């Protein structure tokens, strides 16, 4: 298995950038530990470490919006990765947008530029 | 000024993903603190916090490979940003590659896929 430099990350966590393999939009960033990395490699589905829930997280386990990993790139320092994915359900963000980066800096404001795909209440419940 | 949630990052640092504004290749990931964020916004050049040198870092200050920031996107949790940039000198990686993500996972190996633009010894000295 390819080893990453987990010792470099705080609490053994490294950032994983998720990019849509077709549109090349950056969809999200989440954190992986050694177990999430191993599971991503073995299953072909993006797994992360949830810092809020303190547990391994198969992306899409609640929403069904699983990320099928097409390619994985590793950076020069072996402490950051890029997953290029097919995003099932068409949306990566828990707020219902295609990408978590649905706002753009426009002078002193954040302007909404993202496309809303689903209503979070419909998917996660109220 | 747009405020980010620096309290969420370890040591007040948040990840900034750098994407080439034209090719849409992901070039690198580095960390920003409040000062690096402020300097990036005010100068239009990507600034980071160097975790190894423990100081503010104007990307390209040694190599001349400055990143001119075209757009900035902020994620749902306000704890990660994307800078889309024009990469001066054509290379973001200190190892001389266009992108830090110059290796791809290919079964149990890392396969070199990146383009080498410069020789680090020529740029940074021996």
Coordinates of C-alpha atoms in Angstrom, one line a residue:
Chain A
X1 CA 0.0 0.0 0.0
X2 CA 1.2 3.5 -0.7
X3 CA 2.2 5.2 2.6
X4 CA 1.4 8.8 3.3
X5 CA 3.2 10.9 5.9
X6 CA 0.4 10.8 8.5
X7 CA 2.9 12.0 11.2
X8 CA 2.9 15.4 9.5
X9 CA -0.8 16.0 10.1
X10 CA -2.2 17.2 13.4
X11 CA -3.8 14.2 15.1
X12 CA -2.6 12.0 12.2
X13 CA -5.0 13.7 9.8
X14 CA -4.1 14.8 6.3
X15 CA -6.2 16.9 3.9
X16 CA -7.8 15.2 0.9
X17 CA -9.1 17.5 -1.9
X18 CA -12.0 16.1 -3.9
X19 CA -12.2 17.1 -7.5
X20 CA -14.9 16.2 -10.0
X21 CA -13.2 14.0 -12.6
X22 CA -15.2 15.4 -15.5
X23 CA -15.9 19.1 -14.8
X24 CA -12.7 19.4 -12.7
X25 CA -14.6 21.5 -10.2
X26 CA -13.2 21.2 -6.7
X27 CA -16.0 19.7 -4.7
X28 CA -14.8 19.7 -1.1
X29 CA -11.9 19.1 1.2
X30 CA -12.0 16.6 4.1
X31 CA -9.5 14.8 6.3
X32 CA -8.2 11.3 6.1
X33 CA -6.4 9.2 8.7
X34 CA -4.6 6.0 8.0
X35 CA -7.8 3.9 8.2
X36 CA -9.8 6.2 5.9
X37 CA -6.9 6.1 3.4
X38 CA -6.8 2.3 3.5
X39 CA -10.6 2.0 3.1
X40 CA -10.6 4.5 0.2
X41 CA -7.9 2.4 -1.6
X42 CA -9.5 -0.9 -0.9
X43 CA -13.1 0.0 -1.7
X44 CA -12.7 2.7 -4.4
X45 CA -15.2 4.9 -2.4
X46 CA -14.0 8.1 -0.7
X47 CA -13.7 7.6 3.1
X48 CA -12.7 10.4 5.5
X49 CA -12.3 11.0 9.2
X50 CA -15.1 13.1 10.5
X51 CA -13.6 15.6 12.9
X52 CA -17.1 16.6 14.3
X53 CA -18.3 13.1 14.8
X54 CA -14.9 11.6 15.6
X55 CA -15.3 8.6 13.4
X56 CA -14.6 7.1 10.1
X57 CA -17.0 8.4 7.5
X58 CA -18.0 6.8 4.2
X59 CA -18.9 9.9 2.2
X60 CA -22.5 9.5 1.3
X61 CA -23.4 7.0 4.0
X62 CA -26.4 9.1 5.0
X63 CA -27.2 11.0 1.8
X64 CA -26.4 8.3 -0.7
X65 CA -24.1 10.8 -2.3
X66 CA -21.1 8.4 -2.5
X67 CA -17.9 9.4 -4.3
X68 CA -16.5 6.8 -6.7
X69 CA -12.8 7.5 -6.8
X70 CA -11.3 7.5 -10.3
X71 CA -7.8 8.7 -9.7
X72 CA -5.6 9.6 -6.7
X73 CA -2.7 12.0 -6.8
X74 CA -0.2 12.4 -4.0
X75 CA 1.8 15.6 -3.4
X76 CA 5.5 16.2 -3.2
X77 CA 5.6 16.0 0.6
X78 CA 3.2 13.0 0.8
X79 CA 1.0 14.9 3.2
X80 CA -1.9 15.9 0.9
X81 CA -3.9 13.9 -1.7
X82 CA -6.4 14.7 -4.5
X83 CA -9.2 12.3 -5.2
X84 CA -10.8 12.7 -8.6
X85 CA -14.3 11.3 -8.3
X86 CA -17.7 10.6 -9.9
X87 CA -20.1 12.3 -7.5
X88 CA -23.2 10.2 -7.2
X89 CA -26.4 12.3 -6.6
X90 CA -24.6 15.3 -8.2
X91 CA -23.9 17.1 -5.0
X92 CA -21.0 16.9 -2.5
X93 CA -22.0 19.6 0.0
X94 CA -24.2 18.8 3.0
X95 CA -25.9 22.1 2.3
X96 CA -27.2 20.8 -1.0
X97 CA -24.8 22.4 -3.4
X98 CA -22.8 20.6 -6.0
X99 CA -19.6 21.9 -4.5
X100 CA -18.8 23.1 -0.9
X101 CA -17.2 26.1 -2.6
X102 CA -20.5 27.6 -3.7
X103 CA -19.5 31.2 -2.7
X104 CA -17.0 33.5 -4.3
X105 CA -15.2 36.5 -2.8
X106 CA -16.6 39.6 -4.5
X107 CA -15.0 42.7 -2.9
X108 CA -16.1 42.6 0.7
X109 CA -18.9 40.1 0.1
X110 CA -19.4 36.4 -0.5
X111 CA -21.5 36.0 -3.6
X112 CA -23.5 32.8 -4.2
X113 CA -22.4 31.1 -7.4
X114 CA -23.1 27.5 -6.7
X115 CA -26.0 25.4 -8.0
X116 CA -28.3 23.9 -5.4
X117 CA -29.0 20.3 -6.2
X118 CA -31.0 19.1 -3.2
X119 CA -32.8 20.4 -0.1
X120 CA -30.8 19.2 3.0
X121 CA -34.0 18.7 5.0
X122 CA -35.3 16.2 2.4
X123 CA -32.0 14.2 2.6
X124 CA -30.9 14.4 6.2
X125 CA -34.3 15.0 7.9
X126 CA -35.2 18.1 9.9
Chain B
X1 CA -13.0 42.0 5.0
X2 CA -14.5 38.5 4.6
X3 CA -13.9 36.6 7.8
X4 CA -12.9 32.9 7.8
X5 CA -13.4 30.6 10.8
X6 CA -9.7 30.5 11.8
X7 CA -10.7 29.1 15.2
X8 CA -11.5 25.8 13.5
X9 CA -8.0 25.3 12.3
X10 CA -5.2 23.8 14.4
X11 CA -3.0 26.7 15.5
X12 CA -5.3 29.1 13.6
X13 CA -4.3 27.6 10.2
X14 CA -6.8 26.8 7.4
X15 CA -6.0 24.9 4.2
X16 CA -5.9 26.9 0.9
X17 CA -6.2 24.9 -2.3
X18 CA -4.5 26.5 -5.3
X19 CA -6.0 25.8 -8.7
X20 CA -4.7 27.0 -12.1
X21 CA -7.4 29.3 -13.4
X22 CA -7.0 28.2 -17.0
X23 CA -6.0 24.4 -16.9
X24 CA -8.0 23.9 -13.7
X25 CA -5.2 21.6 -12.5
X26 CA -4.8 21.6 -8.7
X27 CA -1.3 23.0 -8.2
X28 CA -0.8 22.8 -4.4
X29 CA -2.2 23.1 -1.0
X30 CA -0.8 25.3 1.7
X31 CA -2.0 26.9 4.9
X32 CA -3.2 30.4 5.7
X33 CA -3.5 32.2 9.0
X34 CA -5.4 35.5 9.4
X35 CA -2.4 37.6 8.3
X36 CA -1.8 35.5 5.1
X37 CA -5.4 35.8 4.3
X38 CA -5.4 39.5 4.8
X39 CA -2.2 39.9 2.7
X40 CA -3.6 37.7 -0.1
X41 CA -6.8 39.8 -0.3
X42 CA -5.0 43.1 -0.2
X43 CA -2.1 42.3 -2.6
X44 CA -3.8 39.8 -5.0
X45 CA -0.8 37.6 -4.6
X46 CA -1.0 34.2 -2.7
X47 CA 0.4 34.4 0.8
X48 CA 0.6 31.4 3.1
X49 CA 1.9 30.5 6.6
X50 CA 5.0 28.4 6.3
X51 CA 4.7 25.6 8.9
X52 CA 8.4 24.6 8.4
X53 CA 9.8 28.1 8.6
X54 CA 7.1 29.4 11.0
X55 CA 6.6 32.7 9.1
X56 CA 4.5 34.4 6.6
X57 CA 5.4 33.3 3.1
X58 CA 4.7 35.2 -0.2
X59 CA 4.6 32.3 -2.6
X60 CA 7.4 32.8 -5.1
X61 CA 9.5 35.1 -2.8
X62 CA 12.6 33.0 -3.5
X63 CA 11.8 31.4 -6.9
X64 CA 9.9 34.3 -8.5
X65 CA 7.1 31.9 -9.1
X66 CA 4.4 34.2 -7.7
X67 CA 0.7 33.3 -7.9
X68 CA -1.6 36.0 -9.1
X69 CA -5.0 35.4 -7.6
X70 CA -7.9 35.5 -10.0
X71 CA -10.8 34.3 -7.9
X72 CA -11.3 33.1 -4.3
X73 CA -13.9 30.6 -3.3
X74 CA -14.9 29.9 0.3
X75 CA -16.5 26.6 1.5
X76 CA -19.7 26.0 3.4
X77 CA -18.0 25.9 6.8
X78 CA -15.8 28.9 6.1
X79 CA -12.7 26.9 7.0
X80 CA -11.2 26.1 3.6
X81 CA -10.6 28.3 0.5
X82 CA -9.7 27.9 -3.1
X83 CA -7.5 30.4 -4.9
X84 CA -7.6 30.2 -8.6
X85 CA -4.4 31.7 -9.9
X86 CA -2.1 32.5 -12.8
X87 CA 1.1 30.7 -11.9
X88 CA 4.1 32.8 -12.9
X89 CA 7.1 30.8 -14.0
X90 CA 4.8 27.9 -14.9
X91 CA 5.6 25.8 -11.8
X92 CA 4.1 25.7 -8.3
X93 CA 6.1 22.9 -6.8
X94 CA 9.5 23.5 -5.1
X95 CA 10.6 20.2 -6.7
X96 CA 10.3 21.9 -10.1
X97 CA 7.0 20.4 -11.2
X98 CA 4.0 22.4 -12.5
X99 CA 1.9 20.9 -9.8
X100 CA 2.8 19.4 -6.4
X101 CA 0.5 16.5 -7.4
X102 CA 2.9 15.1 -9.9
X103 CA 2.4 11.5 -8.9
X104 CA -0.5 9.3 -9.3
X105 CA -1.5 6.1 -7.4
X106 CA -1.1 3.2 -9.8
X107 CA -1.9 0.0 -7.9
X108 CA 0.8 -0.2 -5.3
X109 CA 3.1 2.4 -6.8
X110 CA 3.3 6.1 -7.3
X111 CA 3.7 6.8 -11.0
X112 CA 5.3 10.1 -12.2
X113 CA 2.8 12.0 -14.4
X114 CA 3.9 15.6 -13.8
X115 CA 5.8 17.9 -16.1
X116 CA 9.2 19.2 -14.7
X117 CA 9.5 22.9 -15.5
X118 CA 12.7 23.8 -13.6
X119 CA 15.7 22.3 -11.8
X120 CA 15.3 23.2 -8.1
X121 CA 19.1 23.6 -7.7
X122 CA 19.1 26.3 -10.4
X123 CA 16.3 28.2 -8.6
X124 CA 17.0 27.8 -4.9
X125 CA 20.7 27.1 -5.0
X126 CA 22.4 23.9 -3.8

